[in-house]
PDB file of C-alpha atoms and ligand atoms in Angstrom:
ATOM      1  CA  UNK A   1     128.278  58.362 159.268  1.00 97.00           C
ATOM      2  CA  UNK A   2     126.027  60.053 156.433  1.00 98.00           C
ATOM      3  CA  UNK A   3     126.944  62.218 154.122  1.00 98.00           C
ATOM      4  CA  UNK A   4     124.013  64.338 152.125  1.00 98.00           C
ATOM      5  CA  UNK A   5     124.984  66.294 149.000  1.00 98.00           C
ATOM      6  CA  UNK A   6     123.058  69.562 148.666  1.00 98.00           C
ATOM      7  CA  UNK A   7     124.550  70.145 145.262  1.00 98.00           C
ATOM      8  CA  UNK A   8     127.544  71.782 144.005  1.00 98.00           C
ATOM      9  CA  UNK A   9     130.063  71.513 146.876  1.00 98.00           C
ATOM     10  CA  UNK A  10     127.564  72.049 149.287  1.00 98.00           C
ATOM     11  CA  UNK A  11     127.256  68.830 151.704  1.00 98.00           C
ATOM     12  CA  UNK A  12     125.918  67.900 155.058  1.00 98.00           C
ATOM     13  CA  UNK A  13     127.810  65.411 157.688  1.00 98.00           C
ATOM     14  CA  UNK A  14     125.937  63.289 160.533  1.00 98.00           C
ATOM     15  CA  UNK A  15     128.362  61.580 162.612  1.00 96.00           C
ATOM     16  CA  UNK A  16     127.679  60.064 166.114  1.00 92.00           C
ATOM     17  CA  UNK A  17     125.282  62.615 167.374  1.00 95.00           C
ATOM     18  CA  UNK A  18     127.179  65.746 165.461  1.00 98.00           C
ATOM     19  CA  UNK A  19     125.520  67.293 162.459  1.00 98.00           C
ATOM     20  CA  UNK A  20     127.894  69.684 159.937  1.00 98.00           C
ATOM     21  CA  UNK A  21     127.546  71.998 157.125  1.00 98.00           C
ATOM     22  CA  UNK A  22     130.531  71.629 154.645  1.00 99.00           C
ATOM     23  CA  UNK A  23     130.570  74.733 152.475  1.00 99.00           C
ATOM     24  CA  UNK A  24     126.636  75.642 152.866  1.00 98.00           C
ATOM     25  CA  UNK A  25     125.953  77.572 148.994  1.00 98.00           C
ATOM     26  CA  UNK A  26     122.273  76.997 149.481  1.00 98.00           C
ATOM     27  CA  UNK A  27     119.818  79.711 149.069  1.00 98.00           C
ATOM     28  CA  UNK A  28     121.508  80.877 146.330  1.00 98.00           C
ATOM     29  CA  UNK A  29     122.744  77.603 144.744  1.00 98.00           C
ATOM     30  CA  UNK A  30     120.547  76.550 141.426  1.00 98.00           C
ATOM     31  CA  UNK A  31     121.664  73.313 142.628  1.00 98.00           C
ATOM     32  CA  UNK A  32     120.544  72.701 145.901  1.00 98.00           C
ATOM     33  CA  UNK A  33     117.907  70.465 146.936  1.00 98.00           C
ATOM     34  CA  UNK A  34     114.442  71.001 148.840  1.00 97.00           C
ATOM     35  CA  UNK A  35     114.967  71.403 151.838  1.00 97.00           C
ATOM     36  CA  UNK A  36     118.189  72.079 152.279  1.00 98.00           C
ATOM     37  CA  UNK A  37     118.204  75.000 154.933  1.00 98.00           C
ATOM     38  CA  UNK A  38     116.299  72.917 156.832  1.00 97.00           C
ATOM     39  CA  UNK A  39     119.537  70.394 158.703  1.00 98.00           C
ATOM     40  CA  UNK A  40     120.505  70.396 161.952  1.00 98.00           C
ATOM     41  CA  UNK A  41     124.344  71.628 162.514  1.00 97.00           C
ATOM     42  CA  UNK A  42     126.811  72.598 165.576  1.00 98.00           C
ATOM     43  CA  UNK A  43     129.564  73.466 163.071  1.00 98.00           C
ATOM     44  CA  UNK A  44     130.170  74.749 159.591  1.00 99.00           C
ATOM     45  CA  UNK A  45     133.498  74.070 157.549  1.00 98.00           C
ATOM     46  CA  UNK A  46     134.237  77.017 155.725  1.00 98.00           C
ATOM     47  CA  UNK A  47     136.896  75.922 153.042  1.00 98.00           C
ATOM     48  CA  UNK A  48     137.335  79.649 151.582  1.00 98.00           C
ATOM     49  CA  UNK A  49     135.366  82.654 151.162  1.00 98.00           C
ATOM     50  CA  UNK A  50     134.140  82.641 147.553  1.00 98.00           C
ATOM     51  CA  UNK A  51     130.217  82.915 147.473  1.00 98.00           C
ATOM     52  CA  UNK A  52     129.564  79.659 145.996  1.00 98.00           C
ATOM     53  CA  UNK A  53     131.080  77.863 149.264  1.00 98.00           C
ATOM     54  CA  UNK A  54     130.406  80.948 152.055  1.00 98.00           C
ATOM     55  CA  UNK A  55     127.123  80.855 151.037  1.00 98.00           C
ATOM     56  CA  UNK A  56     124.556  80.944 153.958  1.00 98.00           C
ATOM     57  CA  UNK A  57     127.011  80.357 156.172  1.00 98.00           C
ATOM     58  CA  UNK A  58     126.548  83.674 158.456  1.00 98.00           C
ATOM     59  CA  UNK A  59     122.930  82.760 158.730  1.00 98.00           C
ATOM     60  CA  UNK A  60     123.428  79.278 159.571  1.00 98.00           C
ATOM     61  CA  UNK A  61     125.846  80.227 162.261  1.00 98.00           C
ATOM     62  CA  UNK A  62     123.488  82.335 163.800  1.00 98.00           C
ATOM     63  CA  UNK A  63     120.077  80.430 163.749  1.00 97.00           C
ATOM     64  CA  UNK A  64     121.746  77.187 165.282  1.00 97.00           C
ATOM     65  CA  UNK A  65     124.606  78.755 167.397  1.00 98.00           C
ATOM     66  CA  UNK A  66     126.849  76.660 165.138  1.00 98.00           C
ATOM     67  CA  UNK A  67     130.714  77.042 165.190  1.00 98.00           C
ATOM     68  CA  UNK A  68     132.662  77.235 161.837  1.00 98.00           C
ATOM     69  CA  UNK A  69     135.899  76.248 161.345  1.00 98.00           C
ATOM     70  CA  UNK A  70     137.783  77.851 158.774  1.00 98.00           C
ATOM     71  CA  UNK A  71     140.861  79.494 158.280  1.00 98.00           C
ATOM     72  CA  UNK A  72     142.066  82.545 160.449  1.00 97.00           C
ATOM     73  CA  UNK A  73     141.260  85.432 158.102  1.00 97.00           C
ATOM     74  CA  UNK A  74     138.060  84.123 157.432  1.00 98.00           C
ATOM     75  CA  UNK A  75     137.212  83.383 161.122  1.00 98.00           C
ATOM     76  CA  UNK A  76     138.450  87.115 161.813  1.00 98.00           C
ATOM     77  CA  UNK A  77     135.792  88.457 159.130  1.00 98.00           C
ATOM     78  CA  UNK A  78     132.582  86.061 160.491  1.00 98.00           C
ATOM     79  CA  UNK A  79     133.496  87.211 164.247  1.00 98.00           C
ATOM     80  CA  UNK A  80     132.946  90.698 163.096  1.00 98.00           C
ATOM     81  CA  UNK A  81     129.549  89.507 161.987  1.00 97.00           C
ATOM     82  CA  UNK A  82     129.149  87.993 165.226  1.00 97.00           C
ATOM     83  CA  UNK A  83     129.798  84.514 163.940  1.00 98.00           C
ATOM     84  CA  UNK A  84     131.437  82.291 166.498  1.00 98.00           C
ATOM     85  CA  UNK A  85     134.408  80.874 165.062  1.00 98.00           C
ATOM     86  CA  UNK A  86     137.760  79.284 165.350  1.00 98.00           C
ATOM     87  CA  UNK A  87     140.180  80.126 162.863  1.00 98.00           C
ATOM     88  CA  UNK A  88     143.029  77.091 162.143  1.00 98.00           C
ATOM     89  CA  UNK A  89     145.738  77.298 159.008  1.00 97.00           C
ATOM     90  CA  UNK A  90     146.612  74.716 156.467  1.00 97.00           C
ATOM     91  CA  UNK A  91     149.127  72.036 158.389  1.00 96.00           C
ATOM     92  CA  UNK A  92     146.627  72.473 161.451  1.00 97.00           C
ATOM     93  CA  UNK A  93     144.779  69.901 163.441  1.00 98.00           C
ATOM     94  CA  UNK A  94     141.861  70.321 165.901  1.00 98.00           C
ATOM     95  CA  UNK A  95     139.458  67.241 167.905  1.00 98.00           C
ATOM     96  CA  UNK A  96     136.241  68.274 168.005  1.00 98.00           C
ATOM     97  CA  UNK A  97     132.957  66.761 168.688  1.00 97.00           C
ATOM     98  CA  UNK A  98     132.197  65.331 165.717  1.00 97.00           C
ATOM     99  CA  UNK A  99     135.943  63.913 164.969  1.00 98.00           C
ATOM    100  CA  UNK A 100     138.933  65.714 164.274  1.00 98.00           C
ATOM    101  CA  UNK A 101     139.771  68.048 161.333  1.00 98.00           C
ATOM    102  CA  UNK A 102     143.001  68.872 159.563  1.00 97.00           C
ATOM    103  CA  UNK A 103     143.183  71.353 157.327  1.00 98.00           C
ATOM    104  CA  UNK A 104     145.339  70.908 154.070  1.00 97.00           C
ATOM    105  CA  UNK A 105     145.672  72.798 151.325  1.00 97.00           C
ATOM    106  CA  UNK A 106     144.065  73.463 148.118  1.00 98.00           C
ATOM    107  CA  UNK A 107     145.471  75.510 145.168  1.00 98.00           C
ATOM    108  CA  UNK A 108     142.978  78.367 144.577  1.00 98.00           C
ATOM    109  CA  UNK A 109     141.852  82.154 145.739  1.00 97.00           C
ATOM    110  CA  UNK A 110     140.857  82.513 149.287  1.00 97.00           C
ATOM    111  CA  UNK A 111     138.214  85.288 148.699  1.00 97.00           C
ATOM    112  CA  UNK A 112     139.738  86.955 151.544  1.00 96.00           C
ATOM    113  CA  UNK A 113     143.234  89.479 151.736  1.00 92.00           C
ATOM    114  CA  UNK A 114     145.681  87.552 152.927  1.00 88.00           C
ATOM    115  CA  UNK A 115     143.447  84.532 153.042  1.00 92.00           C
ATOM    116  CA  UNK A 116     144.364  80.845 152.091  1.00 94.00           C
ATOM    117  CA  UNK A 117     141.770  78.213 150.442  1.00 98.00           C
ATOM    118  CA  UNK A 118     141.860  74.829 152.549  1.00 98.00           C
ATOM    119  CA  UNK A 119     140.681  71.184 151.996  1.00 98.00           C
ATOM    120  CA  UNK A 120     139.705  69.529 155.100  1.00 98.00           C
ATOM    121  CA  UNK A 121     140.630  66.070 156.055  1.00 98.00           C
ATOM    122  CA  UNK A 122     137.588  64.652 158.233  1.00 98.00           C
ATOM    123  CA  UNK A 123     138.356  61.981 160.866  1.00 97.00           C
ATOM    124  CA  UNK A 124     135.157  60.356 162.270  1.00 97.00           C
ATOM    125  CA  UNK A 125     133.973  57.157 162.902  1.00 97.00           C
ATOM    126  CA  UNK A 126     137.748  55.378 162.506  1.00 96.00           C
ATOM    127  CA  UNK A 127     137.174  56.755 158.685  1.00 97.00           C
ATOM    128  CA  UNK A 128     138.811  59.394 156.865  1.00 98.00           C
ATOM    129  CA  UNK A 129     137.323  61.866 154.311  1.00 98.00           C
ATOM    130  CA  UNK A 130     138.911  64.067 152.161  1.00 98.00           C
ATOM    131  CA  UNK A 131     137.242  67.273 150.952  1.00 98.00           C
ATOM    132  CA  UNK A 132     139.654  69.054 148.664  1.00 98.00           C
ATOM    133  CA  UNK A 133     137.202  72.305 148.243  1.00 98.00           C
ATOM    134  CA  UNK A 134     138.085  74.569 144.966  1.00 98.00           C
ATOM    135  CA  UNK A 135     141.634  73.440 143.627  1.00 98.00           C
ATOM    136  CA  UNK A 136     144.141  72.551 140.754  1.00 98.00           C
ATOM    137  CA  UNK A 137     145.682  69.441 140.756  1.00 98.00           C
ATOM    138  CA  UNK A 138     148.783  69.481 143.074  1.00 98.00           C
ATOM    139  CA  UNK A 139     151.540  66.969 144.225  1.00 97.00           C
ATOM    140  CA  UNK A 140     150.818  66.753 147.635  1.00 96.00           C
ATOM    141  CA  UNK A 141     147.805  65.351 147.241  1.00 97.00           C
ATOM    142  CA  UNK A 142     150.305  61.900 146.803  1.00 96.00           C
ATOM    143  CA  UNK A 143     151.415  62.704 150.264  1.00 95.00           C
ATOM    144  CA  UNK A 144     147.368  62.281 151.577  1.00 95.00           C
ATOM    145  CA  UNK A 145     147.707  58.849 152.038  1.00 93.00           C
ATOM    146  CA  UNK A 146     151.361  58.744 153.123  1.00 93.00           C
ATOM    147  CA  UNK A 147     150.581  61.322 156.018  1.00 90.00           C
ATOM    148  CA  UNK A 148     147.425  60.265 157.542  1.00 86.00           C
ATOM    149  CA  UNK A 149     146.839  56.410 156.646  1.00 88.00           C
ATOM    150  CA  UNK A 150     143.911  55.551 153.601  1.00 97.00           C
ATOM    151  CA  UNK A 151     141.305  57.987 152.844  1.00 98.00           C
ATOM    152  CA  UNK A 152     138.038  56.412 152.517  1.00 98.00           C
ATOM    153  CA  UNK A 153     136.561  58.545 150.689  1.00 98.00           C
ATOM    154  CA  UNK A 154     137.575  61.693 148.179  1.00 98.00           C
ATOM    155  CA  UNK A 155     135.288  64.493 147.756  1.00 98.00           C
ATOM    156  CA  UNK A 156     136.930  66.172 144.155  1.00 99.00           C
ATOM    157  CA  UNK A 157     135.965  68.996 142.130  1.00 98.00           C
ATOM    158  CA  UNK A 158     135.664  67.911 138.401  1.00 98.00           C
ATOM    159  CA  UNK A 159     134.310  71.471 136.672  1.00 98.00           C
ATOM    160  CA  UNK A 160     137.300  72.483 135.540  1.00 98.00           C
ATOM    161  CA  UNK A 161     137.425  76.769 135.056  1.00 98.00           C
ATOM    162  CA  UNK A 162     137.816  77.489 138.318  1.00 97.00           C
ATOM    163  CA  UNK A 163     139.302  73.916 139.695  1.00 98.00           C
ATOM    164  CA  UNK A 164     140.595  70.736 138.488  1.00 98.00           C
ATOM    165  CA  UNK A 165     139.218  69.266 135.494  1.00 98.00           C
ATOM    166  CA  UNK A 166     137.842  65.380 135.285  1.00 98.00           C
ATOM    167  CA  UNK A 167     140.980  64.522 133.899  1.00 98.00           C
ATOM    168  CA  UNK A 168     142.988  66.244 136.643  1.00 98.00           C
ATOM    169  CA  UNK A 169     140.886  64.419 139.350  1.00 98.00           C
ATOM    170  CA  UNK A 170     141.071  61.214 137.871  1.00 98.00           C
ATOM    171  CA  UNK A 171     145.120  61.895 138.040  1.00 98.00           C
ATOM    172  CA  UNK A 172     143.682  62.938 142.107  1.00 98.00           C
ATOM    173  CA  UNK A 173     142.416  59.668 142.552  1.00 98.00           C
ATOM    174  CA  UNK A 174     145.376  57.767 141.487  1.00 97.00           C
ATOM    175  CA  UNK A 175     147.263  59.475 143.760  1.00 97.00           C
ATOM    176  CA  UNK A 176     144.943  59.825 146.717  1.00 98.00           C
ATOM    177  CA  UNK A 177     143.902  56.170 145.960  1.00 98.00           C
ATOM    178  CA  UNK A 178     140.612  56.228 148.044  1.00 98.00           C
ATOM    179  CA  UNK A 179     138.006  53.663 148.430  1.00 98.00           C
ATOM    180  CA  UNK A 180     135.518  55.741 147.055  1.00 98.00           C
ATOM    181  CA  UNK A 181     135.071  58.865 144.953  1.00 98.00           C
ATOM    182  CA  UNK A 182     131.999  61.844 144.869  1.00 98.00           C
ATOM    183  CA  UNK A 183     132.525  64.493 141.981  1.00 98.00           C
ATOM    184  CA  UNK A 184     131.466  68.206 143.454  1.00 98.00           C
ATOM    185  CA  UNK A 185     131.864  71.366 141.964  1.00 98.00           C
ATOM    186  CA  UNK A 186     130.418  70.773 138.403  1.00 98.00           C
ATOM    187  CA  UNK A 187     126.869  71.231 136.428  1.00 98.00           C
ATOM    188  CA  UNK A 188     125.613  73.585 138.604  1.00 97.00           C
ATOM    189  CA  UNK A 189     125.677  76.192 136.269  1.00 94.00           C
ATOM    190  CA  UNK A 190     127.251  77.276 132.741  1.00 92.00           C
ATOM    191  CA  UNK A 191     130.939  76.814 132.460  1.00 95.00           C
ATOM    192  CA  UNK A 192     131.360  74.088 135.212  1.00 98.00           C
ATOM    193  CA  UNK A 193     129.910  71.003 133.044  1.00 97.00           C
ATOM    194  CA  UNK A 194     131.356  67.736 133.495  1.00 98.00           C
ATOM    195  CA  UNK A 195     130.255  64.223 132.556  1.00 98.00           C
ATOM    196  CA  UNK A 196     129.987  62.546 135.672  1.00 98.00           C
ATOM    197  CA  UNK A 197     129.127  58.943 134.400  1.00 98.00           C
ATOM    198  CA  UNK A 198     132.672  59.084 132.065  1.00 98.00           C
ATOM    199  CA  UNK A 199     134.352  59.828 135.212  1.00 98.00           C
ATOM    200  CA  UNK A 200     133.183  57.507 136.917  1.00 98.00           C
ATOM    201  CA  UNK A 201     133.961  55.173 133.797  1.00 98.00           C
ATOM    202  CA  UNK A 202     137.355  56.249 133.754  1.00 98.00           C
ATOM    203  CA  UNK A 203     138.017  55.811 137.581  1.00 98.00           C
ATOM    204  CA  UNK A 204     136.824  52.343 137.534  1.00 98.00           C
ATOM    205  CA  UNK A 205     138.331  51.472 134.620  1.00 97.00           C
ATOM    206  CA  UNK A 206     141.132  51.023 137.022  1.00 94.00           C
ATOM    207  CA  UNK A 207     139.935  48.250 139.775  1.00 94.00           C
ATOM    208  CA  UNK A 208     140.446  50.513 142.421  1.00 95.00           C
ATOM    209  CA  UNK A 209     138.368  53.347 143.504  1.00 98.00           C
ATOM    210  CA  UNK A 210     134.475  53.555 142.993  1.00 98.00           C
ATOM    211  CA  UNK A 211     132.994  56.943 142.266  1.00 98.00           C
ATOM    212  CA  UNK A 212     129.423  57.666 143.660  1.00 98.00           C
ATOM    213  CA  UNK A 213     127.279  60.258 141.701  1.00 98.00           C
ATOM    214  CA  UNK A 214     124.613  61.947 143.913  1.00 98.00           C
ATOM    215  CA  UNK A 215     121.824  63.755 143.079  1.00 98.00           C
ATOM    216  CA  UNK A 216     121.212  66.388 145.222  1.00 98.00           C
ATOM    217  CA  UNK A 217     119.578  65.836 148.467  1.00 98.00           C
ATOM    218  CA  UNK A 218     121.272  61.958 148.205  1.00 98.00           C
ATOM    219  CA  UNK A 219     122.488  60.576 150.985  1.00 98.00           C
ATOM    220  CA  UNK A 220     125.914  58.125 151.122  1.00 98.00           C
ATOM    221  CA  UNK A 221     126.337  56.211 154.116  1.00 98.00           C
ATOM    222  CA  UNK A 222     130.243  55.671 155.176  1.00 97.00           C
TER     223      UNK A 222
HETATM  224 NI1   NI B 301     136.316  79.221 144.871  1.00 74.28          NI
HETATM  225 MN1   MN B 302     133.805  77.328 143.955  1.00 74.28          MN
END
């Protein structure tokens, strides 16, 4: 499967013949690369409903008939805007075309009353990705691995102010222990800067995981 970062934690998932938005920020992302609009999709994860991950989600939905899964308050407010949509809650899991998808959860603001943020656990291909979307550092996250067999690859906010920090997600990455690692959430604008290269200095320094910095509009293959 291939994985395209349109930057910040904007990303785009081709697996077998399925093609998904993860958190699509785009026309309003500083971030995002040429382009970007432009990708096919049936489905759009939603991981909460903060403008820097709802993005042009509504949009999306409606020029490609696209379903997004999210969580049930936030599928309740995108039906009203005659988004097609199938609200799950954190502990949840769902097969779908592309794979199946589990949502877990992260520590942050849902955007929504009553809402929930969620991290997604991706399983495609015999691989597993995790996508933690905006969150602190939590416990759990040691349970990843314990629940659901290795992760192959972490997707981890590193901005700190509104998520985990670099140090936090290196602490992440000990715990989730993946094969590899792609920073999100950082750089994209003022009060979200990171070093990506000392994280991924850091991480390594270890033997274990490898971090992978993309540009955006790179592409990692899985
Ligand atoms: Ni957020
Ligand atoms: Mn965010």
């Amino acid at each position: 499967m291939q994985l395209r970062f349109l930057g910040h934690a904007a990303l785009h998932l081709t697996t077998g013949s399925s093609h998904l938005y993860i958190d699509p920020y785009l026309s309003a992302n500083p971030a995002a690369p040429e382009g970007a609009l432009d990708l096919p999709c049936e489905f759009i994860l939603l991981s909460h409903y903060h403008s820097d991950h709802l993005g042009d989600t509504v949009a999306l939905a409606k020029r490609h008939g696209a379903t997004v899964l999210t969580t049930n308050e936030i599928a309740a407010a995108l039906a009203k805007e005659g988004v097609e949509a199938v609200g799950m809650h954190i502990g949840g899991k769902k097969d779908f075309a592309f794979g199946s998808l589990k949502l877990v959860l992260a520590q942050h603001g849902s955007g929504i009353a009553g809402g929930q943020a969620a991290g997604f656990v991706i399983g495609a291909e015999g691989k597993k990705i995790y996508f933690a979307g905006d969150t602190a550092l939590y416990s759990d996250m040691k349970l990843l691995k314990q629940l659901w067999g290795p992760i192959d690859l972490a997707l981890l906010p590193i901005g700190s102010h509104y998520t985990m920090d670099a140090h936090d997600a290196q602490v992440a990455v000990e715990w989730i222990d993946p094969s590899f690692v792609i920073p999100i959430h950082y750089n994209t604008f003022p009060g979200i800067s990171a070093d990506g290269e000392a994280f991924k200095r850091a991480v390594e320094s270890t033997g274990r995981s490898h971090v992978v910095l993309l540009a955006p509009g790179a592409t990692f293959d899985l």
